[in-house]
C-alpha cells in the first residue's frame, strides 16, 4: 500500500488508490449513521483530507471516537471521489492507528482563534495552524526559487563565514563572539586583551557575507551567498529581527544598471514561482490576511520597474503636496512613507532608486564623477518600500581607501579587501535581499516575527 502525502491524496487523479496517509487530526465529527468524519493534515498542503472511519473498525469505539485535534495517526484505506463541496477526494478507512494523543482540555490549538502574538509563545506548536503552515510552505518555495534562479543563471553558491572580524555596514551593531570568561576578563592598559581570546582579536557574528562574497566574485565571476546574518540592534518594530537570512549575489563585470536588471528579473521569478506552486496558500492569505496580496504580486510581475535617480525622487517628494512625518530634503535617507508614496501614488508600481548621497551610504559603494553621490540602488515595492538594497562596488584602490578613512575605518583592518583592487581590479556589483522581508511582503503578514520559524528579538530566545 502506497504511503502518500495529504497533498497527493487530495488530487482527483488519486481516486481508486489504496493508500496510507499519516498526519494530525484537525477535527472529528461523529454521525448517527455509524461512522465518523476525520479531517487530517500533514503539512503538505493547506487543505485537509476527509477520512470516513466506519464503526466496523476494530478500534472504533475504543480509539477512533476519542480522537481530537492534535492527535497523530496513520490511516489506511481507499481513496474515493468525494461528494462533499470543495474537495475532490476522501479516504474510506480500513485501519486507523493512533500514535499520540492530545488532551482536549490542555492542547492549546483548539477551535478558539488565537492572536499571532499569543501564538509566538507556542513556537513549537504554531506550525500546525493554517496560517503558519502556509507561511512555511511559501518560505520554502521562495528559498527553492532563489537557488533555482541563481543556479540556472550560472552563479556559484558560496558559504561565507558566520564569524567575522569585519563590520561590512560600519554601524557597529554586532554580536560579539568570545570564549573569554566575562567574570574574569584579561586586561591590558585598562582594556580587554582580545589577543588572549580564541581568535586573537575581536570577532563578531556577521551582518553580511558581501565582502567575502566579493573575493569569490573577483575570481569566479558570479556568485551568491545565502545564510544567516545578525544585527544587535535593540529594535522591537514589526520589521526587525536580530537573526535573519540574507541572499547576496555578487557579479564581476556588472555595472549598476546590470545590477538593476538582475534584481528585477530575480524578484519576478520568485513571485512567479510562488503563484504557481503555492496558489492555495496565496488564496488563503488573500482571503484572511491581506486582500491585496495576489493583485500586488500580479501587478509587479506585469510591470517594468521605474528607474529613478535619488535627486529626481527628492524633487518629486518636495513638490507633491503630501504632509510627511519626516520632512524631505536632499541628503536624507528616505523613510518608508516616502518610498510608499513613490510606489503607491506617484508611479503605482515598483521603483528602483539610484545614485544616493555619498554621506549616507557605506564605504564600499562606487563614488560617481560628481563626488556627491554613489552608485547605490534600492528596489522599492508597494506596501513596504525597500525590499532590495545594492550597489556597484568601488573598484578604485585610492578612492576606496579614502572612503574608509572618511568613515573612520582603519584600512589596515581591510588589507585583503583592498588587495582585491590592487591585483586585477574589476567593476563589479551586488545586492542583498532579506528572506524574511520578501516572505512578509508576499504573504501580507504584518509582523516579521511571524514569517521566521523561531524569531530572535530583544529579550526573546526561548526556542
Short mmCIF file of C-alpha atoms in Angstrom, two decimals:
data_model
loop_
_atom_site.label_atom_id
_atom_site.label_comp_id
_atom_site.label_asym_id
_atom_site.label_seq_id
_atom_site.Cartn_x
_atom_site.Cartn_y
_atom_site.Cartn_z
CA UNK A 1 0.00 0.00 0.00
CA UNK A 2 1.45 3.35 -1.06
CA UNK A 3 2.22 5.92 1.63
CA UNK A 4 1.32 9.30 0.16
CA UNK A 5 1.06 12.89 1.32
CA UNK A 6 -2.23 14.63 2.01
CA UNK A 7 -1.48 16.93 -0.93
CA UNK A 8 -1.21 13.94 -3.27
CA UNK A 9 -4.24 12.24 -1.73
CA UNK A 10 -6.40 15.33 -2.39
CA UNK A 11 -5.67 15.18 -6.13
CA UNK A 12 -8.55 13.77 -8.21
CA UNK A 13 -6.01 11.55 -10.00
CA UNK A 14 -5.59 9.57 -6.77
CA UNK A 15 -9.18 8.25 -6.80
CA UNK A 16 -9.22 4.45 -6.67
CA UNK A 17 -5.84 4.08 -4.97
CA UNK A 18 -5.37 2.09 -1.80
CA UNK A 19 -3.21 4.41 0.23
CA UNK A 20 -1.67 5.06 3.61
CA UNK A 21 -1.71 8.61 4.97
CA UNK A 22 -0.10 9.95 8.14
CA UNK A 23 -0.69 13.21 9.94
CA UNK A 24 -2.50 15.03 12.70
CA UNK A 25 -6.23 15.21 13.37
CA UNK A 26 -7.75 18.65 12.94
CA UNK A 27 -11.37 17.72 13.73
CA UNK A 28 -13.65 14.73 14.34
CA UNK A 29 -17.41 14.59 13.78
CA UNK A 30 -19.49 11.55 14.64
CA UNK A 31 -22.51 10.60 12.53
CA UNK A 32 -25.63 8.88 13.86
CA UNK A 33 -25.34 6.59 10.82
CA UNK A 34 -22.45 4.74 12.49
CA UNK A 35 -19.26 6.36 11.23
CA UNK A 36 -17.00 9.36 11.96
CA UNK A 37 -15.57 12.10 9.77
CA UNK A 38 -11.92 12.91 10.46
CA UNK A 39 -10.07 15.88 9.00
CA UNK A 40 -6.35 15.04 8.66
CA UNK A 41 -3.45 17.33 7.80
CA UNK A 42 0.26 16.52 7.41
CA UNK A 43 1.63 19.96 6.48
CA UNK A 44 1.98 19.20 2.77
CA UNK A 45 -1.00 21.38 1.85
CA UNK A 46 -3.34 23.94 3.33
CA UNK A 47 -6.40 21.74 2.84
CA UNK A 48 -7.17 18.69 4.93
CA UNK A 49 -8.15 15.23 3.72
CA UNK A 50 -11.52 14.00 4.91
CA UNK A 51 -11.45 10.45 6.21
CA UNK A 52 -14.55 8.34 6.73
CA UNK A 53 -13.96 5.96 9.63
CA UNK A 54 -16.71 3.30 9.77
CA UNK A 55 -17.93 1.71 13.01
CA UNK A 56 -16.68 -1.67 11.73
CA UNK A 57 -13.09 -0.70 12.56
CA UNK A 58 -11.80 -2.85 15.41
CA UNK A 59 -10.75 0.19 17.47
CA UNK A 60 -13.67 2.45 16.50
CA UNK A 61 -15.24 2.72 19.97
CA UNK A 62 -12.01 2.44 21.96
CA UNK A 63 -9.85 4.89 19.99
CA UNK A 64 -11.39 6.49 16.88
CA UNK A 65 -14.24 8.08 18.85
CA UNK A 66 -11.70 9.53 21.29
CA UNK A 67 -9.65 11.29 18.60
CA UNK A 68 -9.45 15.07 18.76
CA UNK A 69 -7.41 17.98 17.50
CA UNK A 70 -3.68 17.32 17.72
CA UNK A 71 -3.74 13.51 17.83
CA UNK A 72 -1.35 11.81 15.40
CA UNK A 73 -2.47 8.89 13.24
CA UNK A 74 -1.68 6.51 10.41
CA UNK A 75 -4.73 5.62 8.31
CA UNK A 76 -5.03 3.07 5.54
CA UNK A 77 -7.90 2.86 3.11
CA UNK A 78 -9.25 3.53 -0.36
CA UNK A 79 -9.37 6.99 -1.90
CA UNK A 80 -12.79 7.69 -3.38
CA UNK A 81 -14.37 10.54 -5.27
CA UNK A 82 -15.89 12.91 -2.74
CA UNK A 83 -19.45 14.08 -2.84
CA UNK A 84 -18.60 16.91 -0.49
CA UNK A 85 -18.23 20.51 -1.64
CA UNK A 86 -14.71 21.85 -2.16
CA UNK A 87 -12.89 18.51 -2.10
CA UNK A 88 -12.06 16.09 -4.87
CA UNK A 89 -11.35 13.01 -2.76
CA UNK A 90 -11.96 11.37 0.59
CA UNK A 91 -10.49 8.28 2.22
CA UNK A 92 -12.60 5.34 3.34
CA UNK A 93 -10.56 3.97 6.23
CA UNK A 94 -9.84 0.26 6.61
CA UNK A 95 -7.43 0.75 9.53
CA UNK A 96 -6.66 3.58 11.94
CA UNK A 97 -3.55 3.55 14.13
CA UNK A 98 -3.15 6.18 16.85
CA UNK A 99 0.43 7.21 17.59
CA UNK A 100 -0.03 10.07 20.02
CA UNK A 101 -2.91 11.55 21.97
CA UNK A 102 -3.55 15.23 22.69
CA UNK A 103 -5.63 16.06 25.74
CA UNK A 104 -8.51 18.23 24.56
CA UNK A 105 -8.51 20.10 27.88
CA UNK A 106 -4.83 21.05 27.63
CA UNK A 107 -3.97 21.23 23.91
CA UNK A 108 -3.62 24.98 23.15
CA UNK A 109 -4.66 24.85 19.49
CA UNK A 110 -8.36 24.20 19.88
CA UNK A 111 -11.06 25.91 17.83
CA UNK A 112 -10.53 29.18 19.71
CA UNK A 113 -8.83 31.76 17.48
CA UNK A 114 -5.55 32.99 18.97
CA UNK A 115 -3.69 36.19 18.13
CA UNK A 116 -0.39 35.89 16.28
CA UNK A 117 1.30 37.44 19.31
CA UNK A 118 -0.08 34.67 21.52
CA UNK A 119 0.99 32.01 19.04
CA UNK A 120 4.58 33.26 19.30
CA UNK A 121 4.55 31.84 22.82
CA UNK A 122 3.89 28.43 21.25
CA UNK A 123 6.52 28.47 18.51
CA UNK A 124 6.73 24.67 18.90
CA UNK A 125 3.04 24.28 18.01
CA UNK A 126 2.15 27.20 15.75
CA UNK A 127 3.33 25.44 12.53
CA UNK A 128 0.23 23.24 12.93
CA UNK A 129 -2.08 26.21 12.35
CA UNK A 130 -3.33 27.11 8.86
CA UNK A 131 -1.54 30.45 8.81
CA UNK A 132 1.90 29.26 9.86
CA UNK A 133 1.69 26.13 7.76
CA UNK A 134 1.02 28.37 4.76
CA UNK A 135 3.87 30.73 5.72
CA UNK A 136 6.24 27.76 5.97
CA UNK A 137 5.31 26.42 2.54
CA UNK A 138 5.68 29.86 0.93
CA UNK A 139 9.03 30.39 2.67
CA UNK A 140 10.21 27.01 1.38
CA UNK A 141 9.06 27.89 -2.15
CA UNK A 142 10.90 31.23 -2.03
CA UNK A 143 14.08 29.51 -0.83
CA UNK A 144 13.91 26.94 -3.62
CA UNK A 145 13.17 29.65 -6.18
CA UNK A 146 16.21 31.67 -5.08
CA UNK A 147 18.56 28.73 -5.52
CA UNK A 148 16.97 27.69 -8.82
CA UNK A 149 17.21 31.20 -10.25
CA UNK A 150 20.90 31.66 -9.50
CA UNK A 151 21.90 28.12 -10.43
CA UNK A 152 20.13 28.47 -13.79
CA UNK A 153 21.90 31.82 -14.30
CA UNK A 154 25.32 30.20 -13.82
CA UNK A 155 26.04 31.53 -10.33
CA UNK A 156 28.09 29.56 -7.81
CA UNK A 157 26.80 29.24 -4.24
CA UNK A 158 29.46 30.33 -1.75
CA UNK A 159 29.32 29.74 2.02
CA UNK A 160 30.73 32.85 3.66
CA UNK A 161 31.75 32.88 7.35
CA UNK A 162 29.30 33.49 10.16
CA UNK A 163 32.13 34.57 12.48
CA UNK A 164 33.97 37.64 11.20
CA UNK A 165 36.32 40.42 12.26
CA UNK A 166 34.93 42.82 9.64
CA UNK A 167 31.95 45.16 10.00
CA UNK A 168 30.52 45.39 6.48
CA UNK A 169 27.99 48.10 7.29
CA UNK A 170 30.10 50.17 9.67
CA UNK A 171 27.19 50.53 12.10
CA UNK A 172 28.88 48.72 14.96
CA UNK A 173 25.68 46.89 16.00
CA UNK A 174 27.19 43.40 16.04
CA UNK A 175 27.07 40.43 18.40
CA UNK A 176 30.49 39.71 19.86
CA UNK A 177 31.88 36.16 19.71
CA UNK A 178 34.23 35.34 22.57
CA UNK A 179 35.43 32.48 24.76
CA UNK A 180 36.76 34.83 27.46
CA UNK A 181 35.30 34.46 30.94
CA UNK A 182 33.08 37.55 31.45
CA UNK A 183 33.71 37.25 35.21
CA UNK A 184 37.48 37.34 34.75
CA UNK A 185 38.35 39.35 31.65
CA UNK A 186 42.05 39.74 30.93
CA UNK A 187 43.08 43.40 30.76
CA UNK A 188 45.92 45.27 29.12
CA UNK A 189 46.37 49.02 29.54
CA UNK A 190 42.89 49.20 31.03
CA UNK A 191 41.17 47.45 28.10
CA UNK A 192 40.09 43.87 27.44
CA UNK A 193 43.03 41.99 25.94
CA UNK A 194 41.43 40.22 22.98
CA UNK A 195 44.84 38.88 21.96
CA UNK A 196 44.10 36.19 24.55
CA UNK A 197 40.70 35.39 23.03
CA UNK A 198 40.04 32.36 20.81
CA UNK A 199 40.76 34.15 17.53
CA UNK A 200 43.35 36.56 18.94
CA UNK A 201 41.27 39.61 18.04
CA UNK A 202 37.70 40.95 18.50
CA UNK A 203 35.26 38.87 16.42
CA UNK A 204 31.54 39.09 15.77
CA UNK A 205 28.55 37.38 14.18
CA UNK A 206 28.34 38.62 10.60
CA UNK A 207 25.91 41.28 9.41
CA UNK A 208 26.56 40.38 5.77
CA UNK A 209 28.51 37.98 3.58
CA UNK A 210 29.11 40.68 0.98
CA UNK A 211 32.80 41.45 1.49
CA UNK A 212 33.79 37.78 1.44
CA UNK A 213 31.42 37.26 -1.50
CA UNK A 214 33.35 39.89 -3.45
CA UNK A 215 36.51 37.80 -3.04
CA UNK A 216 34.95 34.93 -4.95
CA UNK A 217 33.19 37.13 -7.50
CA UNK A 218 36.59 38.61 -8.35
CA UNK A 219 37.81 35.10 -9.17
CA UNK A 220 34.75 33.07 -10.20
CA UNK A 221 32.64 35.72 -11.95
CA UNK A 222 29.15 35.31 -10.49
CA UNK A 223 28.43 34.00 -7.01
CA UNK A 224 25.72 34.21 -4.37
CA UNK A 225 25.64 33.68 -0.64
CA UNK A 226 22.56 32.57 1.27
CA UNK A 227 22.86 32.31 5.01
CA UNK A 228 22.05 33.68 8.46
CA UNK A 229 23.06 37.21 9.40
CA UNK A 230 22.84 39.03 12.71
CA UNK A 231 22.20 42.57 13.94
CA UNK A 232 22.49 43.56 17.61
CA UNK A 233 20.02 46.38 17.10
CA UNK A 234 17.73 46.95 20.09
CA UNK A 235 14.65 47.29 17.92
CA UNK A 236 11.18 45.94 18.60
CA UNK A 237 9.50 47.02 15.37
CA UNK A 238 7.44 44.74 13.13
CA UNK A 239 10.24 44.86 10.50
CA UNK A 240 13.35 43.96 12.50
CA UNK A 241 14.93 40.72 13.71
CA UNK A 242 18.25 40.03 15.45
CA UNK A 243 18.78 36.91 13.32
CA UNK A 244 17.60 36.67 9.75
CA UNK A 245 18.53 35.14 6.39
CA UNK A 246 20.07 37.04 3.50
CA UNK A 247 20.72 36.20 -0.13
CA UNK A 248 23.55 38.27 -1.61
CA UNK A 249 24.73 37.89 -5.21
CA UNK A 250 28.00 39.46 -6.37
CA UNK A 251 28.86 39.79 -10.04
CA UNK A 252 32.17 40.69 -11.70
CA UNK A 253 31.95 42.98 -14.75
CA UNK A 254 28.43 44.16 -13.79
CA UNK A 255 27.70 47.86 -13.57
CA UNK A 256 24.81 49.39 -11.61
CA UNK A 257 22.32 49.01 -14.45
CA UNK A 258 23.23 45.35 -14.94
CA UNK A 259 22.58 45.01 -11.22
CA UNK A 260 19.12 46.59 -11.56
CA UNK A 261 18.16 44.31 -14.43
CA UNK A 262 19.18 41.22 -12.49
CA UNK A 263 17.30 42.33 -9.36
CA UNK A 264 14.11 42.93 -11.35
CA UNK A 265 14.23 39.52 -13.03
CA UNK A 266 15.08 37.91 -9.69
CA UNK A 267 12.03 39.31 -7.88
CA UNK A 268 9.70 38.48 -10.75
CA UNK A 269 10.96 34.88 -10.78
CA UNK A 270 10.33 34.48 -7.05
CA UNK A 271 6.82 35.89 -7.27
CA UNK A 272 6.00 33.78 -10.33
CA UNK A 273 7.16 30.56 -8.64
CA UNK A 274 5.11 31.31 -5.52
CA UNK A 275 1.97 31.99 -7.55
CA UNK A 276 2.47 28.76 -9.49
CA UNK A 277 3.49 26.42 -6.65
CA UNK A 278 1.62 27.90 -3.65
CA UNK A 279 -1.61 29.20 -5.17
CA UNK A 280 -3.81 27.58 -2.50
CA UNK A 281 -1.75 29.21 0.24
CA UNK A 282 -1.77 32.57 -1.54
CA UNK A 283 -5.55 32.42 -1.84
CA UNK A 284 -5.64 31.83 1.93
CA UNK A 285 -3.52 34.93 2.57
CA UNK A 286 -5.63 36.92 0.14
CA UNK A 287 -8.81 35.93 1.96
CA UNK A 288 -7.68 36.02 5.59
CA UNK A 289 -4.58 38.26 5.90
CA UNK A 290 -4.39 40.91 3.17
CA UNK A 291 -6.88 41.10 0.31
CA UNK A 292 -4.30 42.76 -1.96
CA UNK A 293 -1.61 40.05 -1.88
CA UNK A 294 -2.34 38.31 -5.17
CA UNK A 295 -3.19 41.53 -7.02
CA UNK A 296 0.04 43.15 -5.83
CA UNK A 297 2.24 40.26 -6.97
CA UNK A 298 0.43 40.04 -10.30
CA UNK A 299 0.85 43.77 -10.88
CA UNK A 300 4.58 43.64 -10.10
CA UNK A 301 5.16 40.67 -12.40
CA UNK A 302 3.49 42.60 -15.23
CA UNK A 303 5.36 45.87 -14.57
CA UNK A 304 8.54 47.37 -15.89
CA UNK A 305 10.34 48.72 -12.83
CA UNK A 306 10.75 52.50 -12.94
CA UNK A 307 14.38 53.62 -12.64
CA UNK A 308 14.62 56.93 -10.82
CA UNK A 309 17.68 58.90 -9.64
CA UNK A 310 17.56 59.86 -5.96
CA UNK A 311 17.80 63.57 -6.81
CA UNK A 312 14.71 63.39 -9.03
CA UNK A 313 12.86 61.44 -6.31
CA UNK A 314 13.59 64.24 -3.82
CA UNK A 315 12.26 66.83 -6.26
CA UNK A 316 9.06 64.79 -6.72
CA UNK A 317 8.57 64.40 -2.97
CA UNK A 318 9.26 68.07 -2.24
CA UNK A 319 6.69 69.25 -4.79
CA UNK A 320 3.97 66.60 -4.32
CA UNK A 321 2.00 68.46 -1.64
CA UNK A 322 1.95 65.49 0.78
CA UNK A 323 2.42 66.09 4.51
CA UNK A 324 5.12 63.65 5.54
CA UNK A 325 6.02 62.85 9.14
CA UNK A 326 9.70 63.11 8.15
CA UNK A 327 10.48 66.29 6.15
CA UNK A 328 12.10 65.78 2.77
CA UNK A 329 15.33 67.39 1.66
CA UNK A 330 18.32 66.35 -0.41
CA UNK A 331 20.73 64.29 1.67
CA UNK A 332 18.25 62.39 3.84
CA UNK A 333 17.85 58.63 3.87
CA UNK A 334 14.30 58.14 2.59
CA UNK A 335 11.76 56.76 5.05
CA UNK A 336 9.11 54.12 4.35
CA UNK A 337 6.43 56.80 3.92
CA UNK A 338 8.46 58.45 1.14
CA UNK A 339 9.15 55.14 -0.59
CA UNK A 340 5.48 54.12 -0.40
CA UNK A 341 4.35 57.44 -1.88
CA UNK A 342 6.60 56.87 -4.88
CA UNK A 343 5.46 53.27 -5.44
CA UNK A 344 1.78 53.52 -4.49
CA UNK A 345 0.77 57.02 -5.59
CA UNK A 346 3.27 58.53 -7.99
CA UNK A 347 4.25 55.53 -10.13
CA UNK A 348 1.78 52.88 -8.93
CA UNK A 349 4.36 50.14 -9.20
CA UNK A 350 7.95 49.13 -8.35
CA UNK A 351 10.66 51.78 -8.43
CA UNK A 352 14.45 51.41 -8.41
CA UNK A 353 16.06 54.47 -6.81
CA UNK A 354 19.73 55.01 -7.52
CA UNK A 355 22.65 57.43 -7.11
CA UNK A 356 22.21 58.20 -3.42
CA UNK A 357 24.16 60.86 -1.46
CA UNK A 358 27.66 59.71 -0.62
CA UNK A 359 27.40 60.71 3.03
CA UNK A 360 24.59 58.28 3.90
CA UNK A 361 25.97 55.14 2.24
CA UNK A 362 28.73 52.65 3.21
CA UNK A 363 32.35 52.93 2.15
CA UNK A 364 32.25 50.16 -0.48
CA UNK A 365 29.83 51.89 -2.87
CA UNK A 366 31.36 53.40 -6.01
CA UNK A 367 31.63 57.17 -5.98
CA UNK A 368 30.14 58.93 -9.01
CA UNK A 369 32.02 61.54 -11.01
CA UNK A 370 30.08 64.33 -9.26
CA UNK A 371 31.76 63.38 -5.97
CA UNK A 372 28.45 63.86 -4.12
CA UNK A 373 26.67 60.60 -4.91
CA UNK A 374 27.45 56.91 -5.06
CA UNK A 375 26.27 54.08 -7.31
CA UNK A 376 23.74 52.76 -4.80
CA UNK A 377 20.32 51.34 -5.61
CA UNK A 378 17.21 50.40 -3.65
CA UNK A 379 14.35 48.40 -5.16
CA UNK A 380 11.08 49.73 -3.77
CA UNK A 381 7.74 47.93 -3.93
CA UNK A 382 4.21 48.93 -2.87
CA UNK A 383 3.13 48.35 0.73
CA UNK A 384 6.63 48.05 2.24
CA UNK A 385 9.07 50.29 0.38
CA UNK A 386 12.64 48.95 0.15
CA UNK A 387 12.91 45.23 -0.48
CA UNK A 388 16.38 45.04 -2.09
CA UNK A 389 19.45 47.17 -1.46
CA UNK A 390 22.58 47.07 -3.57
CA UNK A 391 25.31 48.96 -5.36
CA UNK A 392 28.13 48.97 -7.81
CA UNK A 393 31.20 48.38 -5.66
CA UNK A 394 34.13 50.78 -5.53
CA UNK A 395 36.90 49.16 -7.59
CA UNK A 396 39.48 52.00 -7.38
CA UNK A 397 42.07 51.47 -4.67
CA UNK A 398 42.73 55.13 -3.92
CA UNK A 399 39.04 56.09 -3.74
CA UNK A 400 38.18 53.06 -1.58
CA UNK A 401 40.98 53.87 0.86
CA UNK A 402 39.79 57.49 1.04
CA UNK A 403 36.22 56.33 1.74
CA UNK A 404 37.35 54.07 4.58
CA UNK A 405 39.21 56.89 6.25
CA UNK A 406 36.24 59.19 5.68
CA UNK A 407 34.04 56.73 7.63
CA UNK A 408 36.60 56.28 10.41
CA UNK A 409 37.60 52.77 9.41
CA UNK A 410 41.20 51.57 9.59
CA UNK A 411 42.29 50.45 6.08
CA UNK A 412 44.79 48.07 7.68
CA UNK A 413 41.87 46.05 9.06
CA UNK A 414 40.64 45.55 5.49
CA UNK A 415 44.01 44.89 3.85
CA UNK A 416 42.68 41.83 2.00
CA UNK A 417 39.68 43.76 0.68
CA UNK A 418 41.98 46.50 -0.61
CA UNK A 419 44.22 43.94 -2.30
CA UNK A 420 41.29 42.88 -4.48
CA UNK A 421 41.66 46.37 -6.00
CA UNK A 422 45.42 46.08 -6.16
CA UNK A 423 45.58 42.82 -8.08
CA UNK A 424 43.38 42.72 -11.17
CA UNK A 425 40.59 45.04 -10.06
CA UNK A 426 37.34 44.88 -11.98
CA UNK A 427 33.99 46.72 -12.00
CA UNK A 428 31.54 44.63 -10.02
CA UNK A 429 28.14 44.90 -8.35
CA UNK A 430 25.81 43.11 -6.00
CA UNK A 431 22.71 43.38 -3.85
CA UNK A 432 21.06 41.90 -0.78
CA UNK A 433 17.56 40.54 -0.25
CA UNK A 434 16.29 39.66 3.21
CA UNK A 435 14.40 36.37 3.04
CA UNK A 436 12.02 37.32 5.84
CA UNK A 437 11.30 40.71 4.28
CA UNK A 438 10.29 39.15 0.97
CA UNK A 439 8.18 36.43 2.63
CA UNK A 440 6.47 39.11 4.71
CA UNK A 441 5.75 41.10 1.56
CA UNK A 442 4.44 38.10 -0.39
CA UNK A 443 2.12 36.84 2.35
CA UNK A 444 0.93 40.18 3.70
CA UNK A 445 1.83 39.15 7.24
CA UNK A 446 2.04 42.29 9.38
CA UNK A 447 4.94 41.26 11.65
CA UNK A 448 8.26 39.86 10.50
CA UNK A 449 8.36 37.64 13.62
CA UNK A 450 5.60 35.60 12.04
CA UNK A 451 7.48 34.63 8.86
CA UNK A 452 10.53 33.02 10.50
CA UNK A 453 10.26 29.72 12.42
CA UNK A 454 11.93 30.96 15.61
CA UNK A 455 12.19 34.75 15.87
CA UNK A 456 15.18 36.25 17.65
CA UNK A 457 14.38 39.69 19.01
CA UNK A 458 15.49 41.68 22.09
CA UNK A 459 14.67 39.59 25.16
CA UNK A 460 13.43 36.60 23.15
CA UNK A 461 15.46 33.43 22.56
CA UNK A 462 13.09 30.88 24.11
CA UNK A 463 13.06 28.24 21.39
#
